[in-house]
Amino acid sequence: MVDHRIRDVRDVRHWTRCAVFAVLSLMAGVAVLMLLMVMAVPNRQGLGQGQEEHVETVKVMDNDTTTNITKCDRGIVMPVYRPHFPELVEFIKSVKLHSTDTPPIWVITSTTNETRDLLSQLSQLSPTTDKANPLSVYSPTITVVDLVTMMSTHFGIEVTDASWVTATKFPIQSVKKLYGALYCECQQVLILDAEALVTRATSWAQVFDDYYDTPFIITSRIQYENTAMRIVMEDVMSSLGMSITALPPRLWNLEYQGWFMERSLLLQYVDHVQRVNEGKSVFDVFRRLKYIFEMSSYAMFLYYNPELVPTYRFYNVEDLAAMFLTNNHRVWYQIHYTKEHGVMEKLFKYMNKETLAGLVRMSNFLRLRFFRLDADFPAEAKKLLPDVFSQVDTLTIPPCTLR
């Protein structure tokens, strides 16, 4: 069993995601305006039954590249459905404005109609609409594919339930993310939600490098007062062919929301899930689970197979709190952070003047790169955000994201 305590706290690298992602980085670049156009992706060979894929790419014709990222090295996968198209468009705009390099992006829609309509919106992101953004350095290559086509042509799985495909429940999101990561065939994948925003000059190569220099998994011994949290872990353990009774008491592993996957590990995870579920595909396993989260299942697989990830470090939030918060402040932490969500997801949500200094130290120690802001941020915490972002080394408050 893996020790839940912090192991080797030296040289820690960490960053946390957001549902409004604040992707931060270390580099700024020379402004270059890109030309955006729509073009088709060449058909892949030897996929599924050789059927033609309905895949499109929003391609930027640039005149320079400053990164050695290639299609198969690193990529970003983003699931989306129609109500979140506006958010995805805003993300692409923020990438164009703030990125100094950009890996390819794969967007997984639900249907061919969604793909068509999203491509129409993305095609409007032309130089004429971006002239007001002189800092637009890079625009990504975006591959858009719908779930039904991807599953049929690439994985030989026919998705026939139209109502399930267009649902917003967790299983469909998890299928899009996991199979999207397999589909893009990148060795390293970052999964982002459509609500992400880039808010500062960002080198995506540095973002990947920083994580994989010291990869990690964060857990907590959170109380299951929220019934849904326990159900999530029940489904996660079920996907791995295990009972929740095998889980260490109160273990929760949806703490860190920078969702990275390695292809070599992902393939082993898929083999394991199929083996312990009587040969069923991951798609079939996920379909029967109401609250499955692919990253939680993937991370739990690594948790129980540490020999596969000898370079990964496993951190526990309670131990971090013991390092950076006083006894009284740890009581405050227990009161606020053990009921509704993971701690690292919304680290500053319940901060006050007394806890601010400790949280800033923790943030700098962990090198947070992603931060979630929601409309329900308490007034006291919201007032302190400028202090947080003036003291935290790698964070900035995202503009226009408190919604």
mmCIF file of C-alpha atoms in Angstrom:
data_model
loop_
_atom_site.group_PDB
_atom_site.id
_atom_site.type_symbol
_atom_site.label_atom_id
_atom_site.label_comp_id
_atom_site.label_asym_id
_atom_site.label_seq_id
_atom_site.Cartn_x
_atom_site.Cartn_y
_atom_site.Cartn_z
ATOM 1 C CA MET A 1 0.000 0.000 0.000
ATOM 2 C CA VAL A 2 1.230 3.456 -0.840
ATOM 3 C CA ASP A 3 2.029 5.724 2.098
ATOM 4 C CA HIS A 4 -0.527 8.551 2.115
ATOM 5 C CA ARG A 5 1.888 10.974 3.750
ATOM 6 C CA ILE A 6 4.105 13.367 1.864
ATOM 7 C CA ARG A 7 7.082 11.551 0.447
ATOM 8 C CA ASP A 8 10.215 13.584 -0.155
ATOM 9 C CA VAL A 9 8.878 17.110 0.128
ATOM 10 C CA ARG A 10 11.944 18.614 -1.498
ATOM 11 C CA ASP A 11 11.740 20.131 -4.959
ATOM 12 C CA VAL A 12 7.951 20.008 -5.106
ATOM 13 C CA ARG A 13 6.228 20.970 -8.338
ATOM 14 C CA HIS A 14 2.469 21.431 -8.276
ATOM 15 C CA TRP A 15 -0.338 23.226 -10.028
ATOM 16 C CA THR A 16 -4.101 23.066 -9.695
ATOM 17 C CA ARG A 17 -6.765 23.417 -12.299
ATOM 18 C CA CYS A 18 -9.945 25.409 -12.558
ATOM 19 C CA ALA A 19 -13.402 25.147 -13.994
ATOM 20 C CA VAL A 20 -12.432 28.624 -14.867
ATOM 21 C CA PHE A 21 -8.809 27.571 -15.466
ATOM 22 C CA ALA A 22 -6.158 30.167 -14.804
ATOM 23 C CA VAL A 23 -3.323 28.736 -16.834
ATOM 24 C CA LEU A 24 -0.170 30.470 -15.796
ATOM 25 C CA SER A 25 3.338 30.328 -17.067
ATOM 26 C CA LEU A 26 6.816 31.747 -17.059
ATOM 27 C CA MET A 27 7.344 33.151 -20.518
ATOM 28 C CA ALA A 28 6.216 35.982 -22.753
ATOM 29 C CA GLY A 29 6.788 36.052 -26.491
ATOM 30 C CA VAL A 30 6.924 38.200 -29.596
ATOM 31 C CA ALA A 31 3.530 39.147 -30.983
ATOM 32 C CA VAL A 32 2.601 37.411 -34.239
ATOM 33 C CA LEU A 33 -0.828 37.549 -35.814
ATOM 34 C CA MET A 34 -2.054 34.241 -37.179
ATOM 35 C CA LEU A 35 -4.356 33.455 -40.062
ATOM 36 C CA LEU A 36 -7.187 31.084 -39.199
ATOM 37 C CA MET A 37 -8.800 28.828 -41.754
ATOM 38 C CA VAL A 38 -10.807 25.587 -41.865
ATOM 39 C CA MET A 39 -9.379 22.554 -43.549
ATOM 40 C CA ALA A 40 -10.003 18.816 -43.494
ATOM 41 C CA VAL A 41 -7.771 16.305 -41.741
ATOM 42 C CA PRO A 42 -6.441 13.490 -43.967
ATOM 43 C CA ASN A 43 -8.209 10.221 -43.252
ATOM 44 C CA ARG A 44 -6.359 7.899 -40.924
ATOM 45 C CA GLN A 45 -5.406 4.490 -42.209
ATOM 46 C CA GLY A 46 -6.210 1.245 -40.485
ATOM 47 C CA LEU A 47 -8.687 2.634 -37.957
ATOM 48 C CA GLY A 48 -11.622 0.504 -36.941
ATOM 49 C CA GLN A 49 -13.217 -0.909 -40.064
ATOM 50 C CA GLY A 50 -11.535 1.628 -42.353
ATOM 51 C CA GLN A 51 -14.569 3.927 -42.330
ATOM 52 C CA GLU A 52 -14.123 7.572 -43.184
ATOM 53 C CA GLU A 53 -13.958 9.785 -40.114
ATOM 54 C CA HIS A 54 -15.924 12.995 -39.803
ATOM 55 C CA VAL A 55 -13.012 15.033 -38.529
ATOM 56 C CA GLU A 56 -12.191 18.651 -39.142
ATOM 57 C CA THR A 57 -9.324 20.877 -38.155
ATOM 58 C CA VAL A 58 -9.269 24.570 -37.488
ATOM 59 C CA LYS A 59 -5.747 25.178 -38.681
ATOM 60 C CA VAL A 60 -3.548 28.183 -38.102
ATOM 61 C CA MET A 61 -1.081 28.970 -40.870
ATOM 62 C CA ASP A 62 1.800 30.422 -38.903
ATOM 63 C CA ASN A 63 5.173 31.630 -39.992
ATOM 64 C CA ASP A 64 7.227 30.354 -37.124
ATOM 65 C CA THR A 65 7.385 27.849 -34.285
ATOM 66 C CA THR A 66 9.499 28.030 -31.166
ATOM 67 C CA THR A 67 8.732 24.674 -29.657
ATOM 68 C CA ASN A 68 9.625 21.123 -30.543
ATOM 69 C CA ILE A 69 6.190 19.810 -29.566
ATOM 70 C CA THR A 70 4.855 17.543 -32.289
ATOM 71 C CA LYS A 71 1.466 15.971 -32.795
ATOM 72 C CA CYS A 72 2.367 12.718 -31.083
ATOM 73 C CA ASP A 73 4.353 14.179 -28.219
ATOM 74 C CA ARG A 74 1.851 16.297 -26.330
ATOM 75 C CA GLY A 75 -1.703 17.427 -26.792
ATOM 76 C CA ILE A 76 -4.757 18.885 -25.101
ATOM 77 C CA VAL A 77 -8.114 17.085 -25.118
ATOM 78 C CA MET A 78 -11.318 19.012 -24.437
ATOM 79 C CA PRO A 79 -14.812 17.512 -24.242
ATOM 80 C CA VAL A 80 -17.616 19.892 -25.123
ATOM 81 C CA TYR A 81 -21.329 19.979 -25.772
ATOM 82 C CA ARG A 82 -23.456 22.672 -27.378
ATOM 83 C CA PRO A 83 -24.264 24.804 -24.290
ATOM 84 C CA HIS A 84 -20.508 25.238 -23.686
ATOM 85 C CA PHE A 85 -19.547 26.328 -27.199
ATOM 86 C CA PRO A 86 -19.254 29.999 -26.144
ATOM 87 C CA GLU A 87 -16.866 29.064 -23.336
ATOM 88 C CA LEU A 88 -14.726 26.985 -25.692
ATOM 89 C CA VAL A 89 -14.507 29.865 -28.146
ATOM 90 C CA GLU A 90 -13.390 32.148 -25.309
ATOM 91 C CA PHE A 91 -10.729 29.602 -24.371
ATOM 92 C CA ILE A 92 -9.354 29.552 -27.906
ATOM 93 C CA LYS A 93 -9.283 33.349 -27.902
ATOM 94 C CA SER A 94 -7.354 33.310 -24.618
ATOM 95 C CA VAL A 95 -4.899 30.779 -26.073
ATOM 96 C CA LYS A 96 -4.300 33.021 -29.077
ATOM 97 C CA LEU A 97 -3.775 36.003 -26.836
ATOM 98 C CA HIS A 98 -1.502 34.530 -24.178
ATOM 99 C CA SER A 99 0.288 31.447 -25.529
ATOM 100 C CA THR A 100 3.905 31.515 -26.611
ATOM 101 C CA ASP A 101 3.598 27.964 -27.945
ATOM 102 C CA THR A 102 0.663 25.636 -28.295
ATOM 103 C CA PRO A 103 0.288 21.862 -28.600
ATOM 104 C CA PRO A 104 -2.490 20.502 -30.827
ATOM 105 C CA ILE A 105 -5.971 20.527 -29.313
ATOM 106 C CA TRP A 106 -8.535 17.769 -29.831
ATOM 107 C CA VAL A 107 -12.147 18.783 -29.187
ATOM 108 C CA ILE A 108 -14.661 15.967 -28.714
ATOM 109 C CA THR A 109 -18.257 16.923 -29.501
ATOM 110 C CA SER A 110 -21.352 14.758 -29.141
ATOM 111 C CA THR A 111 -22.746 14.646 -32.684
ATOM 112 C CA THR A 112 -21.828 15.550 -36.270
ATOM 113 C CA ASN A 113 -24.255 18.471 -36.077
ATOM 114 C CA GLU A 114 -22.379 19.805 -33.070
ATOM 115 C CA THR A 115 -19.095 19.443 -34.944
ATOM 116 C CA ARG A 116 -20.453 21.388 -37.911
ATOM 117 C CA ASP A 117 -21.813 24.196 -35.761
ATOM 118 C CA LEU A 118 -18.693 24.454 -33.604
ATOM 119 C CA LEU A 119 -16.465 24.626 -36.684
ATOM 120 C CA SER A 120 -18.604 27.443 -37.975
ATOM 121 C CA GLN A 121 -18.052 29.398 -34.765
ATOM 122 C CA LEU A 122 -14.328 28.676 -34.636
ATOM 123 C CA SER A 123 -13.898 29.732 -38.258
ATOM 124 C CA GLN A 124 -14.992 33.224 -37.230
ATOM 125 C CA LEU A 125 -11.816 33.606 -35.173
ATOM 126 C CA SER A 126 -9.999 35.281 -38.029
ATOM 127 C CA PRO A 127 -7.415 38.068 -38.027
ATOM 128 C CA THR A 128 -10.227 40.550 -38.663
ATOM 129 C CA THR A 129 -11.811 39.720 -35.322
ATOM 130 C CA ASP A 130 -8.489 39.498 -33.491
ATOM 131 C CA LYS A 131 -6.896 42.753 -34.589
ATOM 132 C CA ALA A 132 -7.593 44.142 -31.136
ATOM 133 C CA ASN A 133 -5.275 41.493 -29.699
ATOM 134 C CA PRO A 134 -1.780 42.528 -30.798
ATOM 135 C CA LEU A 135 -0.241 40.039 -28.381
ATOM 136 C CA SER A 136 -1.778 37.082 -30.180
ATOM 137 C CA VAL A 137 1.297 34.896 -30.539
ATOM 138 C CA TYR A 138 0.125 31.409 -31.372
ATOM 139 C CA SER A 139 -3.125 29.857 -32.416
ATOM 140 C CA PRO A 140 -3.521 26.125 -31.975
ATOM 141 C CA THR A 141 -4.292 23.427 -34.482
ATOM 142 C CA ILE A 142 -7.718 22.195 -33.397
ATOM 143 C CA THR A 143 -9.103 18.820 -34.386
ATOM 144 C CA VAL A 144 -12.852 18.504 -33.890
ATOM 145 C CA VAL A 145 -14.441 15.063 -33.929
ATOM 146 C CA ASP A 146 -17.779 13.821 -32.669
ATOM 147 C CA LEU A 147 -17.995 10.971 -30.185
ATOM 148 C CA VAL A 148 -20.115 8.629 -32.296
ATOM 149 C CA THR A 149 -17.778 8.804 -35.300
ATOM 150 C CA MET A 150 -14.646 8.543 -33.175
ATOM 151 C CA MET A 151 -15.880 5.473 -31.339
ATOM 152 C CA SER A 152 -17.019 3.716 -34.504
ATOM 153 C CA THR A 153 -14.109 4.428 -36.835
ATOM 154 C CA HIS A 154 -11.238 4.342 -34.390
ATOM 155 C CA PHE A 155 -12.352 1.904 -31.684
ATOM 156 C CA GLY A 156 -14.934 -0.269 -33.455
ATOM 157 C CA ILE A 157 -17.605 0.585 -30.873
ATOM 158 C CA GLU A 158 -21.066 1.515 -32.128
ATOM 159 C CA VAL A 159 -22.851 4.118 -30.011
ATOM 160 C CA THR A 160 -26.532 3.781 -30.817
ATOM 161 C CA ASP A 161 -28.276 5.517 -27.891
ATOM 162 C CA ALA A 162 -28.763 9.069 -29.141
ATOM 163 C CA SER A 163 -30.212 10.304 -25.855
ATOM 164 C CA TRP A 164 -27.162 9.061 -23.961
ATOM 165 C CA VAL A 165 -24.750 10.719 -26.373
ATOM 166 C CA THR A 166 -26.267 14.157 -25.853
ATOM 167 C CA ALA A 167 -26.632 13.835 -22.091
ATOM 168 C CA THR A 168 -24.559 16.010 -19.760
ATOM 169 C CA LYS A 169 -24.045 13.360 -17.094
ATOM 170 C CA PHE A 170 -20.633 12.282 -15.894
ATOM 171 C CA PRO A 171 -20.244 9.015 -17.863
ATOM 172 C CA ILE A 172 -20.492 10.727 -21.254
ATOM 173 C CA GLN A 173 -17.964 13.351 -20.163
ATOM 174 C CA SER A 174 -15.598 10.657 -18.939
ATOM 175 C CA VAL A 175 -15.923 8.676 -22.162
ATOM 176 C CA LYS A 176 -15.124 11.770 -24.233
ATOM 177 C CA LYS A 177 -12.051 12.555 -22.152
ATOM 178 C CA LEU A 178 -10.599 9.073 -21.893
ATOM 179 C CA TYR A 179 -11.245 7.976 -25.455
ATOM 180 C CA GLY A 180 -10.195 11.409 -26.677
ATOM 181 C CA ALA A 181 -6.852 10.878 -24.943
ATOM 182 C CA LEU A 182 -6.525 7.505 -26.667
ATOM 183 C CA TYR A 183 -7.664 8.878 -30.010
ATOM 184 C CA CYS A 184 -5.128 11.692 -30.242
ATOM 185 C CA GLU A 185 -2.278 9.183 -29.711
ATOM 186 C CA CYS A 186 -0.138 11.740 -27.889
ATOM 187 C CA GLN A 187 2.376 10.448 -25.370
ATOM 188 C CA GLN A 188 1.362 13.104 -22.834
ATOM 189 C CA VAL A 189 -2.138 14.540 -22.640
ATOM 190 C CA LEU A 190 -3.643 17.389 -20.650
ATOM 191 C CA ILE A 191 -7.429 17.275 -20.341
ATOM 192 C CA LEU A 192 -9.194 20.612 -19.943
ATOM 193 C CA ASP A 193 -12.835 21.509 -19.584
ATOM 194 C CA ALA A 194 -14.371 23.922 -22.064
ATOM 195 C CA GLU A 195 -14.627 26.626 -19.368
ATOM 196 C CA ALA A 196 -10.855 26.978 -19.224
ATOM 197 C CA LEU A 197 -9.210 30.356 -19.742
ATOM 198 C CA VAL A 198 -5.575 31.281 -20.226
ATOM 199 C CA THR A 199 -4.882 34.479 -18.300
ATOM 200 C CA ARG A 200 -1.144 35.128 -18.536
ATOM 201 C CA ALA A 201 1.687 34.589 -21.001
ATOM 202 C CA THR A 202 1.911 30.819 -21.138
ATOM 203 C CA SER A 203 4.437 28.382 -22.495
ATOM 204 C CA TRP A 204 2.562 25.107 -22.781
ATOM 205 C CA ALA A 205 5.856 23.294 -23.232
ATOM 206 C CA GLN A 206 6.862 24.622 -19.813
ATOM 207 C CA VAL A 207 3.504 23.596 -18.337
ATOM 208 C CA PHE A 208 4.060 20.005 -19.463
ATOM 209 C CA ASP A 209 7.728 20.044 -18.488
ATOM 210 C CA ASP A 210 6.988 21.290 -14.991
ATOM 211 C CA TYR A 211 4.479 18.531 -14.323
ATOM 212 C CA TYR A 212 6.420 15.647 -15.806
ATOM 213 C CA ASP A 213 9.642 16.763 -14.172
ATOM 214 C CA THR A 214 8.044 15.720 -10.879
ATOM 215 C CA PRO A 215 4.693 14.014 -11.596
ATOM 216 C CA PHE A 216 2.396 13.517 -8.638
ATOM 217 C CA ILE A 217 -1.010 12.481 -7.341
ATOM 218 C CA ILE A 218 -2.791 14.278 -4.485
ATOM 219 C CA THR A 219 -5.282 12.610 -2.156
ATOM 220 C CA SER A 220 -7.039 13.525 1.063
ATOM 221 C CA ARG A 221 -8.657 11.717 3.953
ATOM 222 C CA ILE A 222 -11.849 13.647 3.486
ATOM 223 C CA GLN A 223 -15.043 12.877 5.390
ATOM 224 C CA TYR A 224 -17.818 11.462 3.221
ATOM 225 C CA GLU A 225 -20.482 13.759 4.612
ATOM 226 C CA ASN A 226 -21.424 14.520 1.026
ATOM 227 C CA THR A 227 -23.103 11.327 -0.156
ATOM 228 C CA ALA A 228 -22.286 12.043 -3.803
ATOM 229 C CA MET A 229 -18.571 11.969 -2.982
ATOM 230 C CA ARG A 230 -18.884 8.470 -1.599
ATOM 231 C CA ILE A 231 -20.858 7.383 -4.653
ATOM 232 C CA VAL A 232 -18.086 8.712 -6.880
ATOM 233 C CA MET A 233 -15.519 6.593 -5.066
ATOM 234 C CA GLU A 234 -17.811 3.568 -5.160
ATOM 235 C CA ASP A 235 -18.039 3.885 -8.943
ATOM 236 C CA VAL A 236 -14.287 4.469 -9.244
ATOM 237 C CA MET A 237 -13.521 1.314 -7.287
ATOM 238 C CA SER A 238 -16.154 -0.613 -9.249
ATOM 239 C CA SER A 239 -14.501 0.376 -12.521
ATOM 240 C CA LEU A 240 -11.305 -1.223 -11.210
ATOM 241 C CA GLY A 241 -13.091 -4.415 -10.182
ATOM 242 C CA MET A 242 -12.873 -3.578 -6.472
ATOM 243 C CA SER A 243 -15.231 -2.760 -3.629
ATOM 244 C CA ILE A 244 -15.114 0.530 -1.795
ATOM 245 C CA THR A 245 -14.379 -1.523 1.323
ATOM 246 C CA ALA A 246 -10.889 -2.014 -0.115
ATOM 247 C CA LEU A 247 -10.356 1.746 -0.128
ATOM 248 C CA PRO A 248 -8.358 3.276 2.742
ATOM 249 C CA PRO A 249 -10.747 5.024 5.136
ATOM 250 C CA ARG A 250 -12.226 8.206 3.665
ATOM 251 C CA LEU A 251 -9.701 8.405 0.829
ATOM 252 C CA TRP A 252 -10.599 10.984 -1.827
ATOM 253 C CA ASN A 253 -8.497 11.499 -4.953
ATOM 254 C CA LEU A 254 -10.243 14.254 -6.894
ATOM 255 C CA GLU A 255 -8.057 16.850 -5.221
ATOM 256 C CA TYR A 256 -5.757 17.916 -8.010
ATOM 257 C CA GLN A 257 -7.523 18.967 -11.170
ATOM 258 C CA GLY A 258 -4.678 19.411 -13.594
ATOM 259 C CA TRP A 259 -5.620 16.294 -15.512
ATOM 260 C CA PHE A 260 -2.553 14.694 -17.098
ATOM 261 C CA MET A 261 -2.358 11.258 -18.657
ATOM 262 C CA GLU A 262 0.575 9.307 -20.061
ATOM 263 C CA ARG A 263 -0.262 7.096 -23.004
ATOM 264 C CA SER A 264 1.840 4.144 -21.828
ATOM 265 C CA LEU A 265 0.070 4.203 -18.447
ATOM 266 C CA LEU A 266 -3.333 4.840 -20.000
ATOM 267 C CA LEU A 267 -3.036 1.739 -22.181
ATOM 268 C CA GLN A 268 -2.199 -0.353 -19.123
ATOM 269 C CA TYR A 269 -5.152 1.168 -17.292
ATOM 270 C CA VAL A 270 -7.504 0.283 -20.164
ATOM 271 C CA ASP A 271 -6.205 -3.302 -20.226
ATOM 272 C CA HIS A 272 -6.757 -3.603 -16.474
ATOM 273 C CA VAL A 273 -10.324 -2.259 -16.588
ATOM 274 C CA GLN A 274 -11.225 -4.655 -19.390
ATOM 275 C CA ARG A 275 -9.588 -7.609 -17.647
ATOM 276 C CA VAL A 276 -11.369 -7.116 -14.315
ATOM 277 C CA ASN A 277 -14.733 -6.455 -15.980
ATOM 278 C CA GLU A 278 -15.078 -9.705 -17.928
ATOM 279 C CA GLY A 279 -13.617 -8.270 -21.114
ATOM 280 C CA LYS A 280 -16.048 -5.360 -21.343
ATOM 281 C CA SER A 281 -14.708 -2.214 -22.966
ATOM 282 C CA VAL A 282 -14.094 0.836 -20.813
ATOM 283 C CA PHE A 283 -16.988 2.409 -22.710
ATOM 284 C CA ASP A 284 -19.372 -0.317 -21.537
ATOM 285 C CA VAL A 285 -18.013 -0.169 -17.987
ATOM 286 C CA PHE A 286 -18.429 3.612 -17.773
ATOM 287 C CA ARG A 287 -21.942 3.522 -19.235
ATOM 288 C CA ARG A 288 -23.295 1.591 -16.276
ATOM 289 C CA LEU A 289 -21.741 3.899 -13.677
ATOM 290 C CA LYS A 290 -23.625 7.067 -12.780
ATOM 291 C CA TYR A 291 -20.829 9.039 -11.111
ATOM 292 C CA ILE A 292 -17.660 7.790 -12.785
ATOM 293 C CA PHE A 293 -14.777 10.227 -13.274
ATOM 294 C CA GLU A 294 -12.109 8.951 -15.630
ATOM 295 C CA MET A 295 -9.247 10.816 -13.923
ATOM 296 C CA SER A 296 -10.196 9.489 -10.507
ATOM 297 C CA SER A 297 -10.308 5.932 -11.851
ATOM 298 C CA TYR A 298 -7.009 6.364 -13.714
ATOM 299 C CA ALA A 299 -5.309 7.904 -10.670
ATOM 300 C CA MET A 300 -6.607 5.151 -8.399
ATOM 301 C CA PHE A 301 -5.171 2.563 -10.769
ATOM 302 C CA LEU A 302 -1.769 4.220 -10.399
ATOM 303 C CA TYR A 303 -2.266 4.485 -6.644
ATOM 304 C CA TYR A 304 -2.658 0.717 -6.380
ATOM 305 C CA ASN A 305 0.175 0.039 -8.822
ATOM 306 C CA PRO A 306 3.027 2.284 -7.642
ATOM 307 C CA GLU A 307 5.595 0.076 -9.342
ATOM 308 C CA LEU A 308 4.304 1.486 -12.646
ATOM 309 C CA VAL A 309 5.060 5.057 -11.574
ATOM 310 C CA PRO A 310 8.330 5.023 -9.617
ATOM 311 C CA THR A 311 8.925 8.715 -10.344
ATOM 312 C CA TYR A 312 5.478 9.830 -9.154
ATOM 313 C CA ARG A 313 5.017 11.362 -5.733
ATOM 314 C CA PHE A 314 1.913 10.929 -3.627
ATOM 315 C CA TYR A 315 0.858 13.875 -1.470
ATOM 316 C CA ASN A 316 -1.901 14.127 1.081
ATOM 317 C CA VAL A 317 -3.692 17.410 1.735
ATOM 318 C CA GLU A 318 -3.894 16.844 5.479
ATOM 319 C CA ASP A 319 -0.127 16.561 5.661
ATOM 320 C CA LEU A 320 0.248 19.726 3.627
ATOM 321 C CA ALA A 321 -2.085 21.506 6.028
ATOM 322 C CA ALA A 322 0.012 20.306 8.961
ATOM 323 C CA MET A 323 3.073 21.797 7.281
ATOM 324 C CA PHE A 324 1.635 25.215 6.491
ATOM 325 C CA LEU A 325 -1.245 25.889 8.895
ATOM 326 C CA THR A 326 -1.254 26.276 12.678
ATOM 327 C CA ASN A 327 -3.296 23.980 14.888
ATOM 328 C CA ASN A 328 -6.177 26.445 15.044
ATOM 329 C CA HIS A 329 -6.098 26.943 11.311
ATOM 330 C CA ARG A 330 -6.190 23.202 10.707
ATOM 331 C CA VAL A 331 -9.439 23.129 12.681
ATOM 332 C CA TRP A 332 -10.708 25.848 10.329
ATOM 333 C CA TYR A 333 -9.599 23.743 7.388
ATOM 334 C CA GLN A 334 -11.423 20.660 8.681
ATOM 335 C CA ILE A 335 -14.629 22.642 9.164
ATOM 336 C CA HIS A 336 -14.708 24.110 5.689
ATOM 337 C CA TYR A 337 -13.053 21.639 3.378
ATOM 338 C CA THR A 338 -14.440 18.232 4.233
ATOM 339 C CA LYS A 339 -17.990 18.542 3.003
ATOM 340 C CA GLU A 340 -18.413 19.656 -0.596
ATOM 341 C CA HIS A 341 -15.258 19.207 -2.677
ATOM 342 C CA GLY A 342 -11.558 18.598 -2.647
ATOM 343 C CA VAL A 343 -9.335 21.129 -0.918
ATOM 344 C CA MET A 344 -6.852 21.838 -3.711
ATOM 345 C CA GLU A 345 -9.697 22.502 -6.128
ATOM 346 C CA LYS A 346 -10.749 25.642 -4.255
ATOM 347 C CA LEU A 347 -7.882 26.327 -1.929
ATOM 348 C CA PHE A 348 -8.733 29.966 -1.227
ATOM 349 C CA LYS A 349 -12.513 29.747 -1.106
ATOM 350 C CA TYR A 350 -12.820 29.971 2.681
ATOM 351 C CA MET A 351 -9.679 31.904 3.497
ATOM 352 C CA ASN A 352 -9.615 34.731 6.011
ATOM 353 C CA LYS A 353 -6.939 37.147 7.163
ATOM 354 C CA GLU A 354 -5.582 34.620 9.664
ATOM 355 C CA THR A 355 -5.218 31.780 7.174
ATOM 356 C CA LEU A 356 -4.017 33.863 4.232
ATOM 357 C CA ALA A 357 -0.286 33.668 5.012
ATOM 358 C CA GLY A 358 -0.305 29.888 5.415
ATOM 359 C CA LEU A 359 -2.236 29.352 2.207
ATOM 360 C CA VAL A 360 0.148 31.606 0.307
ATOM 361 C CA ARG A 361 3.113 29.609 1.617
ATOM 362 C CA MET A 362 1.405 26.381 0.614
ATOM 363 C CA SER A 363 0.668 27.766 -2.843
ATOM 364 C CA ASN A 364 4.253 28.793 -3.425
ATOM 365 C CA PHE A 365 5.521 25.477 -2.098
ATOM 366 C CA LEU A 366 3.218 23.579 -4.469
ATOM 367 C CA ARG A 367 3.702 26.034 -7.361
ATOM 368 C CA LEU A 368 0.022 26.298 -8.180
ATOM 369 C CA ARG A 369 -0.665 26.881 -11.865
ATOM 370 C CA PHE A 370 -4.433 26.445 -12.060
ATOM 371 C CA PHE A 371 -7.018 28.049 -9.829
ATOM 372 C CA ARG A 372 -10.771 27.771 -9.724
ATOM 373 C CA LEU A 373 -13.018 30.766 -9.128
ATOM 374 C CA ASP A 374 -16.769 30.408 -8.769
ATOM 375 C CA ALA A 375 -19.677 32.766 -8.315
ATOM 376 C CA ASP A 376 -20.238 31.453 -4.783
ATOM 377 C CA PHE A 377 -16.875 32.724 -3.509
ATOM 378 C CA PRO A 378 -17.582 34.170 -0.017
ATOM 379 C CA ALA A 379 -17.324 37.948 0.217
ATOM 380 C CA GLU A 380 -14.467 37.872 2.734
ATOM 381 C CA ALA A 381 -12.392 35.548 0.583
ATOM 382 C CA LYS A 382 -13.110 37.573 -2.546
ATOM 383 C CA LYS A 383 -11.811 40.729 -0.856
ATOM 384 C CA LEU A 384 -8.546 38.960 -0.053
ATOM 385 C CA LEU A 385 -7.904 37.698 -3.578
ATOM 386 C CA PRO A 386 -5.756 40.717 -4.578
ATOM 387 C CA ASP A 387 -3.535 40.001 -1.550
ATOM 388 C CA VAL A 388 -3.270 36.360 -2.571
ATOM 389 C CA PHE A 389 -2.256 37.101 -6.106
ATOM 390 C CA SER A 390 0.236 39.763 -5.119
ATOM 391 C CA GLN A 391 2.051 37.246 -2.910
ATOM 392 C CA VAL A 392 1.692 33.929 -4.729
ATOM 393 C CA ASP A 393 4.562 33.486 -7.162
ATOM 394 C CA THR A 394 2.767 31.877 -10.055
ATOM 395 C CA LEU A 395 -0.863 32.954 -9.739
ATOM 396 C CA THR A 396 -2.857 35.862 -11.094
ATOM 397 C CA ILE A 397 -6.527 36.614 -10.741
ATOM 398 C CA PRO A 398 -8.323 35.691 -13.974
ATOM 399 C CA PRO A 399 -10.261 38.603 -15.477
ATOM 400 C CA CYS A 400 -14.009 38.248 -15.873
ATOM 401 C CA THR A 401 -14.214 34.749 -14.471
ATOM 402 C CA LEU A 402 -16.159 35.197 -11.242
ATOM 403 C CA ARG A 403 -19.419 33.968 -12.652
#
